[in-house]
Coordinates of C-alpha atoms and ligand atoms in Angstrom, one line a residue:
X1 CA 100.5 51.2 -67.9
X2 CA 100.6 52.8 -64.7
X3 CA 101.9 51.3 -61.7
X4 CA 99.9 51.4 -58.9
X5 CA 101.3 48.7 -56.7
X6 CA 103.2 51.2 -54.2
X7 CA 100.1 53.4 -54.0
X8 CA 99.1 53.9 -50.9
X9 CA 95.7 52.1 -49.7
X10 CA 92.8 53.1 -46.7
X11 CA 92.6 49.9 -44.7
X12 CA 89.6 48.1 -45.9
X13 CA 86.3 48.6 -43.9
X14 CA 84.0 45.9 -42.5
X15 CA 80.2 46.4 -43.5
X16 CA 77.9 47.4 -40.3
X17 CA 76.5 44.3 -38.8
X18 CA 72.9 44.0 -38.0
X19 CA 71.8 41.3 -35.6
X20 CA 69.8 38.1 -36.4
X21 CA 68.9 38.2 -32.8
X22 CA 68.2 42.1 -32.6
X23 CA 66.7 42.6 -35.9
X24 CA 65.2 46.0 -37.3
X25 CA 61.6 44.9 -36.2
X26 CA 62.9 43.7 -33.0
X27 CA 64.5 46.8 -32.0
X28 CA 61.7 48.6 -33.1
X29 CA 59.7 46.9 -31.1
X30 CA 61.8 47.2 -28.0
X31 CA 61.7 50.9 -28.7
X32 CA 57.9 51.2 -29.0
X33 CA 57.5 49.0 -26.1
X34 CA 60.0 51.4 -23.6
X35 CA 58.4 54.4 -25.2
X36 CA 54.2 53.3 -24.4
X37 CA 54.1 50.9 -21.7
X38 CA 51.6 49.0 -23.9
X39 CA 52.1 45.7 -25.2
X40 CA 51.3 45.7 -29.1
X41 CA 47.8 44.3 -30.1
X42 CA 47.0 43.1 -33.7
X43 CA 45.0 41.0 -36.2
X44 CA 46.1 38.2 -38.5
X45 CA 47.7 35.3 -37.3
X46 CA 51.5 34.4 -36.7
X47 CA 54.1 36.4 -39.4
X48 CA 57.2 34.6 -38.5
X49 CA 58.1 31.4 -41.1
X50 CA 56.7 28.1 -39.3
X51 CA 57.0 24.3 -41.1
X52 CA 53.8 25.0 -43.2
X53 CA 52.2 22.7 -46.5
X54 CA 55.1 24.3 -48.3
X55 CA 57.3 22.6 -47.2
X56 CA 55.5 19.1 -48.6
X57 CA 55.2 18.3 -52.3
X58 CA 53.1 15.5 -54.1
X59 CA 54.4 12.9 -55.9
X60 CA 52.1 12.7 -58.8
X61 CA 50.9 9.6 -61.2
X62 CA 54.0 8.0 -63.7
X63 CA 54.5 4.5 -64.0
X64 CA 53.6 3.5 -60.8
X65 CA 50.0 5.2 -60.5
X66 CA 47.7 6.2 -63.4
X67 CA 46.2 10.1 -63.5
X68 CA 42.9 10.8 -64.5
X69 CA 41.9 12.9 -67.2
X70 CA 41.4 16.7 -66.8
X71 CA 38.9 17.0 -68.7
X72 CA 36.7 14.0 -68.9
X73 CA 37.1 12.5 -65.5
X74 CA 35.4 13.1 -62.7
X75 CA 36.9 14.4 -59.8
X76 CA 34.4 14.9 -56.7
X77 CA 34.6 17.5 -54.3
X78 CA 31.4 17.2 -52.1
X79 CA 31.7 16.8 -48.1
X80 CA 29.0 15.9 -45.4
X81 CA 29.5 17.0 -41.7
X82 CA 27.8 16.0 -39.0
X83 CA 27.0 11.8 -40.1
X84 CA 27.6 10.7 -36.6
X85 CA 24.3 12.0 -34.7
X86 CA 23.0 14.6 -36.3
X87 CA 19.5 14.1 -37.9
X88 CA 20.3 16.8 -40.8
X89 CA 24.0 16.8 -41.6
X90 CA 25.7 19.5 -43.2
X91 CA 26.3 19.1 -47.5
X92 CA 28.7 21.0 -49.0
X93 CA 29.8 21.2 -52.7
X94 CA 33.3 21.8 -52.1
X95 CA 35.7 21.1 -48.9
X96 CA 36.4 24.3 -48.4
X97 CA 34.4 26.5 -45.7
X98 CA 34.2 29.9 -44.3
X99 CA 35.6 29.8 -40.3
X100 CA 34.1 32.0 -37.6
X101 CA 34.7 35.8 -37.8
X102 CA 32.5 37.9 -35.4
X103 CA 30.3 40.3 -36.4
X104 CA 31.7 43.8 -34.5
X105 CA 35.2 42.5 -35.8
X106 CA 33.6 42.6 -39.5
X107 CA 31.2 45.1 -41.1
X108 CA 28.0 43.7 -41.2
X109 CA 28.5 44.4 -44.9
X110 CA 32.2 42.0 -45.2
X111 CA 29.6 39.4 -42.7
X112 CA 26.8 39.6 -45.7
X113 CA 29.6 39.2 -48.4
X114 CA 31.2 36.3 -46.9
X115 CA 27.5 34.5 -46.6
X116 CA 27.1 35.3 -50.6
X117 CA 30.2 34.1 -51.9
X118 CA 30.2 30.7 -49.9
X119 CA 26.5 29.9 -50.8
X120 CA 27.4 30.5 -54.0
X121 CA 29.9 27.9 -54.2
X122 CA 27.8 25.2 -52.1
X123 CA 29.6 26.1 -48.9
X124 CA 28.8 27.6 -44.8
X125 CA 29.7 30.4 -43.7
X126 CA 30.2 30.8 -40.2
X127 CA 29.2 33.5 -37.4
X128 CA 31.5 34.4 -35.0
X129 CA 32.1 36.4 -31.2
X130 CA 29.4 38.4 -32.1
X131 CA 25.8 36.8 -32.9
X132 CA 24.0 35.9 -35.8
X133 CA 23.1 39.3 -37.9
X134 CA 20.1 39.1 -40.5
X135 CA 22.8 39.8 -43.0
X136 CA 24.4 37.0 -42.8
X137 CA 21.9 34.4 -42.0
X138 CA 20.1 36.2 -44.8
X139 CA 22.6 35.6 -47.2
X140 CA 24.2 31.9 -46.5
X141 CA 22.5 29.1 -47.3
X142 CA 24.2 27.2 -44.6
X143 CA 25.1 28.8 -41.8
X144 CA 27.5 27.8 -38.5
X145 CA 26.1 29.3 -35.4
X146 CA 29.3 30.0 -32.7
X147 CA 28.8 28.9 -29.4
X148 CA 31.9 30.8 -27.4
X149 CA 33.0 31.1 -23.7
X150 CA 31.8 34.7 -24.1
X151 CA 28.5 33.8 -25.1
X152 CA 28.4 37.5 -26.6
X153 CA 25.0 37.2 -28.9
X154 CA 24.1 34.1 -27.8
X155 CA 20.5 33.5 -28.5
X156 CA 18.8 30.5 -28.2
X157 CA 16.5 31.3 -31.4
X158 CA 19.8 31.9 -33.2
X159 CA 20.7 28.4 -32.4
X160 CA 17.4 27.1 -34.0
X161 CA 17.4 29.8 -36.8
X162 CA 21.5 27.9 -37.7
X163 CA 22.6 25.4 -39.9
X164 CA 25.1 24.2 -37.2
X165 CA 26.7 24.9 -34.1
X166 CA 30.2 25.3 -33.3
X167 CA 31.1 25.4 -29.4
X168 CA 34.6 27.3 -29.5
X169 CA 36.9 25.9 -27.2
X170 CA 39.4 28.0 -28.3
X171 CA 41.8 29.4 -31.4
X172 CA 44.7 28.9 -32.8
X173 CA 46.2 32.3 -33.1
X174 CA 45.5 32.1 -29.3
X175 CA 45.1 28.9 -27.7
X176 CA 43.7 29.8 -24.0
X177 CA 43.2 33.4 -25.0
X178 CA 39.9 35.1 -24.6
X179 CA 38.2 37.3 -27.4
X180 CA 39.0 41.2 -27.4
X181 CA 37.2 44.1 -29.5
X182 CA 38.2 47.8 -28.4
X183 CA 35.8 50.4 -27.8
X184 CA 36.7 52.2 -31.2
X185 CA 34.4 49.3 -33.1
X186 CA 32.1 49.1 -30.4
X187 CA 29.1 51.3 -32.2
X188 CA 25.4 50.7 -30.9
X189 CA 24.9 48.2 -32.9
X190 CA 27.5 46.0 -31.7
X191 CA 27.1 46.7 -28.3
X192 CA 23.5 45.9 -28.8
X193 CA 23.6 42.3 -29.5
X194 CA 26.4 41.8 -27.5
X195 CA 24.7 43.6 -24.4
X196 CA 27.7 45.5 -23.3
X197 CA 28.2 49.4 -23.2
X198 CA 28.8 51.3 -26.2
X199 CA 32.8 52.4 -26.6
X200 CA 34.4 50.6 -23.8
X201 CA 37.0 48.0 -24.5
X202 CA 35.7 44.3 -24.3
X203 CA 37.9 41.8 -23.0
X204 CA 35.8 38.0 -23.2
X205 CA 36.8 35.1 -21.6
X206 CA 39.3 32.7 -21.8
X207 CA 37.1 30.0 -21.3
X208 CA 33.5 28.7 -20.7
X209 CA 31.8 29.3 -17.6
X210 CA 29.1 26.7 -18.5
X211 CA 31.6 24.0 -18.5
X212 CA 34.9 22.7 -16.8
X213 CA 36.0 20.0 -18.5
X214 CA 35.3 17.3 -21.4
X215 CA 32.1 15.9 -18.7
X216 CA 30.6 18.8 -18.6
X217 CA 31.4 19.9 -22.4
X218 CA 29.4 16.4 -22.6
X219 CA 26.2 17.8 -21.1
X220 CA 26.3 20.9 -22.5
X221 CA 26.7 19.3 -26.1
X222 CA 23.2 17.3 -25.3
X223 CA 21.8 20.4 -23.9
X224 CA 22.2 21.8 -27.1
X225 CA 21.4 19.0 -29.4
X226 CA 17.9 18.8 -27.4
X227 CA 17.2 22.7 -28.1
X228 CA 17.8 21.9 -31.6
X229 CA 15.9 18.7 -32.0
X230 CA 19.1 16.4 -32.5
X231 CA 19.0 18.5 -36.2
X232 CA 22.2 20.2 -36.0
X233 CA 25.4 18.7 -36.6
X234 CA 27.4 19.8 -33.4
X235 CA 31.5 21.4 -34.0
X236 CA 34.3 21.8 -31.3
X237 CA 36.8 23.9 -32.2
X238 CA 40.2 23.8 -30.6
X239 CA 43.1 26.1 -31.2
X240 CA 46.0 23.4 -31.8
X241 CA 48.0 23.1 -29.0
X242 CA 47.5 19.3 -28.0
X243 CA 45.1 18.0 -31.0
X244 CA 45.9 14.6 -29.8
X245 CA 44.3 14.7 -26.7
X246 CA 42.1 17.3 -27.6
X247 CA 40.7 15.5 -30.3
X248 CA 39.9 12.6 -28.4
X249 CA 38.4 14.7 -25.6
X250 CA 35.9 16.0 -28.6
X251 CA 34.8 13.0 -29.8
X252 CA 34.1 11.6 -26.3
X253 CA 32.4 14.5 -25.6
X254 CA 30.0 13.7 -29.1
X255 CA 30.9 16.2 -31.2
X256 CA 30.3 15.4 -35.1
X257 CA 32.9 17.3 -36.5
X258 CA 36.5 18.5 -35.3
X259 CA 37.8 21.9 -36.1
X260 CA 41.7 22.5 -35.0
X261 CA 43.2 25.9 -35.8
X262 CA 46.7 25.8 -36.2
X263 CA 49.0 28.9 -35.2
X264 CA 48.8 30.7 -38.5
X265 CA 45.5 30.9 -38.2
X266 CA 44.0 34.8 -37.8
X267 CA 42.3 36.5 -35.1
X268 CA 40.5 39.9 -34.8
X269 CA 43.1 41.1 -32.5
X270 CA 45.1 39.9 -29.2
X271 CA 48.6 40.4 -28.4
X272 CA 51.4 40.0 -30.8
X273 CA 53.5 38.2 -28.7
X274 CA 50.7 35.3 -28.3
X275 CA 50.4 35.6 -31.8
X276 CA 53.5 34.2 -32.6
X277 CA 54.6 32.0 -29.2
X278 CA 51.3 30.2 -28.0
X279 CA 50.2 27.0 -30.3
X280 CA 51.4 25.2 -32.7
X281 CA 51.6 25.1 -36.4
X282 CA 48.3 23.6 -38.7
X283 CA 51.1 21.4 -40.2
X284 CA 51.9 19.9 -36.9
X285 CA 48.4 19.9 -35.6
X286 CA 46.5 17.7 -38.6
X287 CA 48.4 14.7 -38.4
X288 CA 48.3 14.3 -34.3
X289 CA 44.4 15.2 -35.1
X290 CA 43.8 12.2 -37.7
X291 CA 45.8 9.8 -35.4
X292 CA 43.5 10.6 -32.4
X293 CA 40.3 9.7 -34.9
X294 CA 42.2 7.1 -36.4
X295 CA 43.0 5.4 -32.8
X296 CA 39.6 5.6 -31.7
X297 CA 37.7 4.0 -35.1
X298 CA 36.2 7.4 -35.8
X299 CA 38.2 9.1 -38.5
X300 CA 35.4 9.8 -41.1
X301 CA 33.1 8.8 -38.7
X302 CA 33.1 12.2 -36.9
X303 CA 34.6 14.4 -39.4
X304 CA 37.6 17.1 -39.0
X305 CA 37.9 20.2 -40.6
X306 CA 41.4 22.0 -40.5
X307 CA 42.2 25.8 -40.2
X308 CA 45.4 28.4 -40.1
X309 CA 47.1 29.3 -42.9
X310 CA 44.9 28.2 -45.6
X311 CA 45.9 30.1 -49.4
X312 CA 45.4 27.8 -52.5
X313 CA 44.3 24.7 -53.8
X314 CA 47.9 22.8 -53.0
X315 CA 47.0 23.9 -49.1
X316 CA 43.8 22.3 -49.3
X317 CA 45.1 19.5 -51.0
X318 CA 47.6 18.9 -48.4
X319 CA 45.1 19.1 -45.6
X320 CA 43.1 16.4 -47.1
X321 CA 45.8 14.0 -48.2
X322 CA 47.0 14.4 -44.4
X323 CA 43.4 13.5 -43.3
X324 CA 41.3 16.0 -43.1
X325 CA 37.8 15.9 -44.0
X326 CA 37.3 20.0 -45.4
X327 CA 39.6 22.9 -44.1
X328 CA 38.4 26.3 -43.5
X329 CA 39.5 30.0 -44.8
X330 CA 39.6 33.5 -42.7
X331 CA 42.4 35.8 -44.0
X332 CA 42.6 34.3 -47.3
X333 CA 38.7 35.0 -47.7
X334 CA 38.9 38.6 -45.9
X335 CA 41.6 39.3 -48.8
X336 CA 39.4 38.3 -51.7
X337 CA 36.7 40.4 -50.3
X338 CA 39.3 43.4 -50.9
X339 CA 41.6 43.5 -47.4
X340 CA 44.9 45.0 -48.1
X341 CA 44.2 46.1 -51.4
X342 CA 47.0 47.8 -52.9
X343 CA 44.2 50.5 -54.3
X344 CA 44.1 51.6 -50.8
X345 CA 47.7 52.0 -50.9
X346 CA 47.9 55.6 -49.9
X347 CA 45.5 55.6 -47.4
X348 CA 47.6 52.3 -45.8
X349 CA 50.9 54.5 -45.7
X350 CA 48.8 57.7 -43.7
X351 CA 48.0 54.7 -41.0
X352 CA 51.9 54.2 -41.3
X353 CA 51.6 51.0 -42.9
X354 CA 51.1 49.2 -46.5
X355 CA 48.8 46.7 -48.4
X356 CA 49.6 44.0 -47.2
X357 CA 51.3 44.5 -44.1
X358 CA 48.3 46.8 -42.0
X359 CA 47.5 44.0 -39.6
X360 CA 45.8 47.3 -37.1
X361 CA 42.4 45.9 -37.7
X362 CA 41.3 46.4 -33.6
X363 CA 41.4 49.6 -34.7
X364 CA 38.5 50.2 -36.9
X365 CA 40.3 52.2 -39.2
X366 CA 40.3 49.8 -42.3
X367 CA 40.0 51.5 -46.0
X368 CA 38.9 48.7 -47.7
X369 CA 35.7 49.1 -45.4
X370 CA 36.3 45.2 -44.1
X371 CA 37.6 45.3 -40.4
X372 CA 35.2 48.7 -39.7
X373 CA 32.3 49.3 -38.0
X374 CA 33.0 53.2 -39.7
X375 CA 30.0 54.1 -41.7
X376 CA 31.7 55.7 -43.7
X377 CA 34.4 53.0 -44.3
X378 CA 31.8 50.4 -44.7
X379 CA 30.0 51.6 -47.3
X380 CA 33.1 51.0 -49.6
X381 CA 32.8 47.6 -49.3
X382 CA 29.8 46.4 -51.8
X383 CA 28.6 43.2 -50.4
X384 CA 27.5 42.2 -53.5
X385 CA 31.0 42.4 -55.8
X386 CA 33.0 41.7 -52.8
X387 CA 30.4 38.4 -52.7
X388 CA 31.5 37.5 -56.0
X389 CA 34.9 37.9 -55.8
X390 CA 35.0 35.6 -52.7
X391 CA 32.8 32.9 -54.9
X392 CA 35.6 33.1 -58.0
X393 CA 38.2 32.5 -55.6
X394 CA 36.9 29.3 -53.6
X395 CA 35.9 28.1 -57.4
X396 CA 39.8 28.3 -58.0
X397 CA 40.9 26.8 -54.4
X398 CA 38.2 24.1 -55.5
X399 CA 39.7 23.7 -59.4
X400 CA 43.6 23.5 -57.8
X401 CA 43.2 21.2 -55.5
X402 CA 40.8 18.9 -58.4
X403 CA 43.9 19.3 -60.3
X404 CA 46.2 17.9 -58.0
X405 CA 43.7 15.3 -57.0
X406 CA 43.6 14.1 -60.9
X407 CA 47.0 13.9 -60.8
X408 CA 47.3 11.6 -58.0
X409 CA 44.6 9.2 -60.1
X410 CA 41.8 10.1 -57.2
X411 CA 38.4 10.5 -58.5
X412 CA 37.4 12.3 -55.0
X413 CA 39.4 14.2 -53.2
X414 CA 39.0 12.3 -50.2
X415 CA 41.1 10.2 -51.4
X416 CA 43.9 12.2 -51.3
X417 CA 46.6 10.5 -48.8
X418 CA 49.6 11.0 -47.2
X419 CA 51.1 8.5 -49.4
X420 CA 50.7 11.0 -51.9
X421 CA 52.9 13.2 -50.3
X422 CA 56.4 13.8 -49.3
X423 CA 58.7 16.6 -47.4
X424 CA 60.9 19.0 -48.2
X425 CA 62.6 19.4 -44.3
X426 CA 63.3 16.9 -42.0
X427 CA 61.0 19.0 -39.4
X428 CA 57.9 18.7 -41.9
X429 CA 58.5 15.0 -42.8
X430 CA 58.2 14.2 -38.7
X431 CA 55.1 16.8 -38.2
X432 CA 53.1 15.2 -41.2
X433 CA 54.7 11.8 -41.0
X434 CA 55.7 11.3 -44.8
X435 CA 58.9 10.4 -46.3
X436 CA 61.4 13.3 -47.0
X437 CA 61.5 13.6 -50.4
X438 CA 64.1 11.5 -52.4
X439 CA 64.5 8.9 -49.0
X440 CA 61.5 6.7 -47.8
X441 CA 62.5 8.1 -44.4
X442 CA 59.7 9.2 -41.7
X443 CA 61.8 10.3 -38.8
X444 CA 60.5 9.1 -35.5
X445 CA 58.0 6.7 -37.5
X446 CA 58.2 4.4 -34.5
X447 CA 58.4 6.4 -32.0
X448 CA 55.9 9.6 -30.9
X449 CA 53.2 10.3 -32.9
Ligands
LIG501 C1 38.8 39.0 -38.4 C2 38.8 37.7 -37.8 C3 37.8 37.5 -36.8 C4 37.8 36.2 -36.1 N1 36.8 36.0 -35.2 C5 36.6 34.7 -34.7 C6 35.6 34.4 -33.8 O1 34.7 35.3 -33.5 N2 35.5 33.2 -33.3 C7 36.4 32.2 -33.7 O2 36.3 31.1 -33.2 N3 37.4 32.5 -34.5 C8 37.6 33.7 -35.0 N4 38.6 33.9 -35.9 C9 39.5 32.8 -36.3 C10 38.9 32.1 -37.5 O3 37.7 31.5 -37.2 C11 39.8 31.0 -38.0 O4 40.1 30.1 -37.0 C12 41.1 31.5 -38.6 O5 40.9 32.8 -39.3 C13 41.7 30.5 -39.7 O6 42.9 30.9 -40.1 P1 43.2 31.8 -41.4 O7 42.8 33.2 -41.0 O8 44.7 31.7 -41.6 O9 42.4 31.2 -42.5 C14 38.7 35.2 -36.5 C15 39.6 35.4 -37.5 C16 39.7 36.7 -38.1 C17 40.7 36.9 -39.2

């Protein structure tokens, strides 16, 4: 054997150190930034981890709690909105909706797909910062007419021709943040029903000018129940910043239902930087929501539907168990219409991006034909396929969260609660105030929220 213990060595090398702080997308960022003068604008909603329904589990039936049958017990999944003044509430077979997406963001065909896959399934579909197109009110058997500080589209036949109305307050991917559609998607179409000039940047407002405050919010909620006969169940939505108080201001305002849009939720487009450092996350945002209802007699009463982040049947499930009455899907539902498909892959990487990742969608520039006003683009979107894909994928939300429910020995999922549940962090055992897992611990249970 050979020797090798007086051979010299070269001293050892340290490996290049990136920084947590100044990370690769962080530096890129800095450098784009120095180099434009622009701040970045995208869609989708924050990227960055958050405490999300991941991080809770459920505990299941054993000894203690008795399952139900898969296969011969039932396990109800039907939801009315709208029991606490409306003369014709909402019905929906499942608890899971469609949330607002404006037409001029959308195709008009991605607007007619959505309203085919949730009638299919029993659900609403919802308009958006844009009006009411014949597409989709064509196409959706129930139909949530937006009601936005822009008041881009808004059309007081519209509001008879809906289902619903849902005055936005605001979003959570931008809680205090007005609407924005750049000139690039601005066709004559769009700019027709939004009466603004073809190909010029829209920026909308941040909020209402008809209203101030929760008084005024007041009257202009009875304002529009009288156009509408008293018919129409009447939605706030909030982006969740406060849902405590903003929950409470709702009701006393007489809204029927509740929607709060946590952080994760998506938007068309707005800055990047609100994106990810305005709002708060869904996780956070349901329980302070419930407690509000619960504190003033009303939770089931005037019913609350939770967005931001929404993916599978264990999300859904979660939301419910924490309280909620139906949750609503954007990005998840734009993705089983064909968004980000990786058969567009090569077209992704000549916009410098890949499935999955191409969040550009202010652009216009989308292959899958979604996020377009392109005629070209558009027509590779069949409204009809992309429908049905949309319908086979709430039918699995729907079947996953059934699953779980059985499980839990509920033969509704209403009934589905947080004593179901515990967490996997500390910080998502305080935000949904259940047990960390393995400890019958709730930190701050007597104190805050
Ligand atoms: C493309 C797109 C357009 C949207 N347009 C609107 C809109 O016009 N009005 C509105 O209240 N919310 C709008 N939103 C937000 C959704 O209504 C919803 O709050 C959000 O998408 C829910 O979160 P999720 O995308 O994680 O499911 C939009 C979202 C997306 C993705």
């Amino acid at each position: 054997m050979t020797d090798h213990s007086n051979t010299p060595r070269t001293a050892p090398q340290t490996l290049p150190r990136a920084s947590a702080t100044f990370d690769d997308y962080t530096l890129s960022e800095i450098r784009r930034a120095a180099a434009t003068g622009i701040y970045d604008i995208r869609g989708g909603g924050a990227k960055r981890r958050v405490p999300h329904f991941d991080d809770l589990l459920f505990l299941g039936a054993s000894m203690s709690r008795y399952p139900l049958e898969g296969y011969r017990e039932k396990c109800s999944t039907e939801v009315l909105l709208g029991t606490r003044f409306a003369k014709k509430p909402i019905q929906l077979k499942i608890p899971i909706t469609i949330a607002g997406m404006s037409f001029g963001s959308l195709s008009a065909n991605a607007k007619e797909a959505l309203g085919r896959g949730a009638s299919a399934m029993g659900t609403s579909t919802t308009t958006g910062d844009g009006g009411m197109t014949n597409e989709e009110r064509g196409h959706s058997t129930q139909l949530v007419y937006q009601y936005l500080p822009s008041r881009y589209g808004m059309n007081p036949d519209d509001l008879k021709r809906a289902d619903a109305i849902e005055v936005v307050v605001g979003q959570g991917a931008k809680p205090g943040g007005g609407g924005m559609l750049l000139g690039q998607k601005i066709t004559e179409r769009v700019a027709g029903m939004r009466t603004l000039p073809v190909g010029i940047d829209q920026r909308s407002a941040c909020r209402h000018p008809d209203w101030t405050g929760p008084d005024d919010l007041e009257i202009k909620i009875e304002e529009l129940r009288e156009i509408t006969d008293w018919e129409k169940p009447i939605y706030v939505k909030v982006g969740a910043a406060r849902p405590y108080y903003d929950t409470a201001l709702a009701v006393k305002s007489g809204a029927d239902v509740v929607v709060v849009d946590g952080m994760q939720g998506g938007t068309a487009a707005t800055q990047e930087i609100f994106i990810e450092h305005v709002g708060i996350p869904t996780l956070a945002a349901v329980r302070q929501a419930v407690k509000a209802l619960q504190d003033l007699g009303m939770h089931r009463k005037v019913q609350l539907i939770v967005s931001g982040g929404i993916r599978n049947g264990a999300d859904v499930a979660k939301a419910l168990a924490l309280g909620a009455d139906a949750v609503a899907i954007g990005t998840a539902a734009l993705v089983a219409l064909g968004d980000n498909d990786p058969h567009y892959a090569a077209e992704y990487a000549a916009l410098g991006t890949r499935p999955g990742a191409y969040d550009d969608w202010h652009e216009g520039r989308d292959p899958a034909g979604i996020t377009t006003q392109d005629p070209e683009l558009m027509k590779r979107l069949d409204p009809i396929a992309a429908g049905r894909r949309l319908a086979n994928y709430l039918a699995v939300l729907t079947l996953e969260c059934q699953t779980i429910a059985r499980a839990c020995g509920k033969s509704h999922v209403h009934n589905l609660e947080p004593e179901d549940l515990v967490a996997l962090t500390i910080e998502a055992a305080a935000m949904a105030n259940v047990p960390l897992a393995g400890t019958d611990w709730i930190p701050g249970r007597n104190g805050g929220f």
